[in-house]
């Protein structure tokens, strides 16, 4: 996959997961396109998403589970699948840093339904999601 830096930033306004931001910073030239090698599982997911879109019989698929040790490339796969899905007109809801909800604590309010809501995080998530959808 080859993308201009600016296009990658537009496709991932929420930010990038995993080590991709660090890797991009190591590339000195800001004008050169980014060449990104795709993993086999990335291509498999992209093909399955195409089948979901094109063939009604595939629309009963439940989803996928990406599993692996830390540093095995799960976030990288998600970064690329999110870019591909947006380029192909899919509605994408993506949160690259879920651990933030566990580590950082903002103001918490309890709703009438008994849910605990972090308004600041919710607002940021919805704003980022609405940028590309």
GROMACS .gro file of C-alpha atoms in nm:
model
  133
    1UNK     CA    1   0.000   0.000   0.000
    2UNK     CA    2   0.142   0.338  -0.094
    3UNK     CA    3  -0.007   0.657   0.047
    4UNK     CA    4   0.092   1.021   0.078
    5UNK     CA    5   0.139   1.117   0.444
    6UNK     CA    6  -0.145   1.370   0.432
    7UNK     CA    7  -0.388   1.115   0.292
    8UNK     CA    8  -0.301   0.869   0.568
    9UNK     CA    9  -0.368   1.139   0.829
   10UNK     CA   10  -0.704   1.217   0.664
   11UNK     CA   11  -0.802   0.850   0.660
   12UNK     CA   12  -0.713   0.807   1.029
   13UNK     CA   13  -0.823   1.131   1.201
   14UNK     CA   14  -0.867   0.936   1.526
   15UNK     CA   15  -0.498   0.858   1.525
   16UNK     CA   16  -0.308   0.542   1.446
   17UNK     CA   17  -0.283   0.235   1.662
   18UNK     CA   18   0.027   0.040   1.752
   19UNK     CA   19   0.374   0.149   1.646
   20UNK     CA   20   0.278   0.306   1.312
   21UNK     CA   21   0.303   0.669   1.437
   22UNK     CA   22   0.655   0.603   1.567
   23UNK     CA   23   0.756   0.428   1.247
   24UNK     CA   24   0.630   0.716   1.033
   25UNK     CA   25   0.827   0.966   1.240
   26UNK     CA   26   1.146   0.771   1.162
   27UNK     CA   27   1.104   0.846   0.790
   28UNK     CA   28   1.292   1.170   0.742
   29UNK     CA   29   1.134   1.291   0.418
   30UNK     CA   30   0.792   1.443   0.474
   31UNK     CA   31   0.726   1.470   0.100
   32UNK     CA   32   0.781   1.106   0.002
   33UNK     CA   33   0.486   0.870  -0.004
   34UNK     CA   34   0.469   0.607   0.266
   35UNK     CA   35   0.511   0.251   0.147
   36UNK     CA   36   0.341   0.010   0.384
   37UNK     CA   37   0.367  -0.367   0.353
   38UNK     CA   38   0.040  -0.545   0.419
   39UNK     CA   39   0.018  -0.866   0.618
   40UNK     CA   40  -0.163  -1.167   0.477
   41UNK     CA   41  -0.445  -1.137   0.731
   42UNK     CA   42  -0.502  -0.776   0.619
   43UNK     CA   43  -0.561  -0.887   0.262
   44UNK     CA   44  -0.787  -1.170   0.379
   45UNK     CA   45  -1.005  -0.930   0.578
   46UNK     CA   46  -1.022  -0.687   0.284
   47UNK     CA   47  -1.133  -0.969   0.051
   48UNK     CA   48  -1.396  -1.083   0.299
   49UNK     CA   49  -1.528  -0.728   0.332
   50UNK     CA   50  -1.557  -0.709  -0.047
   51UNK     CA   51  -1.757  -1.033  -0.041
   52UNK     CA   52  -1.982  -0.893   0.232
   53UNK     CA   53  -2.053  -0.590   0.016
   54UNK     CA   54  -2.100  -0.776  -0.313
   55UNK     CA   55  -2.273  -1.102  -0.219
   56UNK     CA   56  -2.585  -1.113   0.001
   57UNK     CA   57  -2.505  -1.470   0.110
   58UNK     CA   58  -2.197  -1.342   0.297
   59UNK     CA   59  -2.394  -1.084   0.497
   60UNK     CA   60  -2.452  -1.325   0.785
   61UNK     CA   61  -2.085  -1.323   0.885
   62UNK     CA   62  -2.037  -1.234   1.250
   63UNK     CA   63  -1.695  -1.071   1.247
   64UNK     CA   64  -1.330  -1.145   1.308
   65UNK     CA   65  -1.105  -1.186   1.606
   66UNK     CA   66  -0.749  -1.060   1.576
   67UNK     CA   67  -0.542  -1.237   1.836
   68UNK     CA   68  -0.172  -1.235   1.905
   69UNK     CA   69   0.103  -1.134   2.141
   70UNK     CA   70   0.204  -0.775   2.197
   71UNK     CA   71   0.391  -0.648   1.893
   72UNK     CA   72   0.255  -0.913   1.655
   73UNK     CA   73   0.087  -0.658   1.427
   74UNK     CA   74  -0.279  -0.652   1.535
   75UNK     CA   75  -0.296  -0.271   1.544
   76UNK     CA   76  -0.114  -0.249   1.214
   77UNK     CA   77  -0.373  -0.474   1.051
   78UNK     CA   78  -0.653  -0.256   1.191
   79UNK     CA   79  -0.486   0.065   1.067
   80UNK     CA   80  -0.474  -0.068   0.711
   81UNK     CA   81  -0.822  -0.221   0.714
   82UNK     CA   82  -0.968   0.108   0.842
   83UNK     CA   83  -0.796   0.300   0.560
   84UNK     CA   84  -0.915   0.052   0.300
   85UNK     CA   85  -1.272   0.050   0.434
   86UNK     CA   86  -1.295   0.428   0.429
   87UNK     CA   87  -1.156   0.445   0.076
   88UNK     CA   88  -1.427   0.196  -0.024
   89UNK     CA   89  -1.721   0.378   0.133
   90UNK     CA   90  -1.770   0.180   0.455
   91UNK     CA   91  -1.895   0.339   0.776
   92UNK     CA   92  -1.603   0.295   1.017
   93UNK     CA   93  -1.608   0.331   1.395
   94UNK     CA   94  -1.248   0.310   1.513
   95UNK     CA   95  -1.084   0.380   1.848
   96UNK     CA   96  -0.709   0.325   1.819
   97UNK     CA   97  -0.623   0.369   2.187
   98UNK     CA   98  -0.877   0.175   2.393
   99UNK     CA   99  -0.635   0.144   2.683
  100UNK     CA  100  -0.682   0.517   2.737
  101UNK     CA  101  -1.028   0.450   2.884
  102UNK     CA  102  -0.867   0.217   3.136
  103UNK     CA  103  -0.568   0.435   3.230
  104UNK     CA  104  -0.702   0.788   3.220
  105UNK     CA  105  -1.002   0.887   3.423
  106UNK     CA  106  -1.202   1.192   3.332
  107UNK     CA  107  -1.507   1.327   3.512
  108UNK     CA  108  -1.751   1.040   3.560
  109UNK     CA  109  -2.127   1.084   3.588
  110UNK     CA  110  -2.384   0.819   3.665
  111UNK     CA  111  -2.692   0.813   3.443
  112UNK     CA  112  -3.047   0.725   3.549
  113UNK     CA  113  -2.998   0.388   3.378
  114UNK     CA  114  -2.708   0.307   3.611
  115UNK     CA  115  -2.439   0.360   3.349
  116UNK     CA  116  -2.120   0.543   3.427
  117UNK     CA  117  -2.048   0.801   3.159
  118UNK     CA  118  -1.727   0.989   3.089
  119UNK     CA  119  -1.865   1.286   2.894
  120UNK     CA  120  -1.525   1.419   2.786
  121UNK     CA  121  -1.414   1.087   2.634
  122UNK     CA  122  -1.755   1.028   2.476
  123UNK     CA  123  -1.755   1.371   2.314
  124UNK     CA  124  -1.402   1.328   2.177
  125UNK     CA  125  -1.486   0.983   2.041
  126UNK     CA  126  -1.800   1.108   1.863
  127UNK     CA  127  -1.620   1.412   1.721
  128UNK     CA  128  -1.339   1.196   1.579
  129UNK     CA  129  -1.586   0.942   1.440
  130UNK     CA  130  -1.791   1.212   1.266
  131UNK     CA  131  -1.489   1.357   1.082
  132UNK     CA  132  -1.466   1.075   0.824
  133UNK     CA  133  -1.820   0.932   0.832
   0.00000   0.00000   0.00000
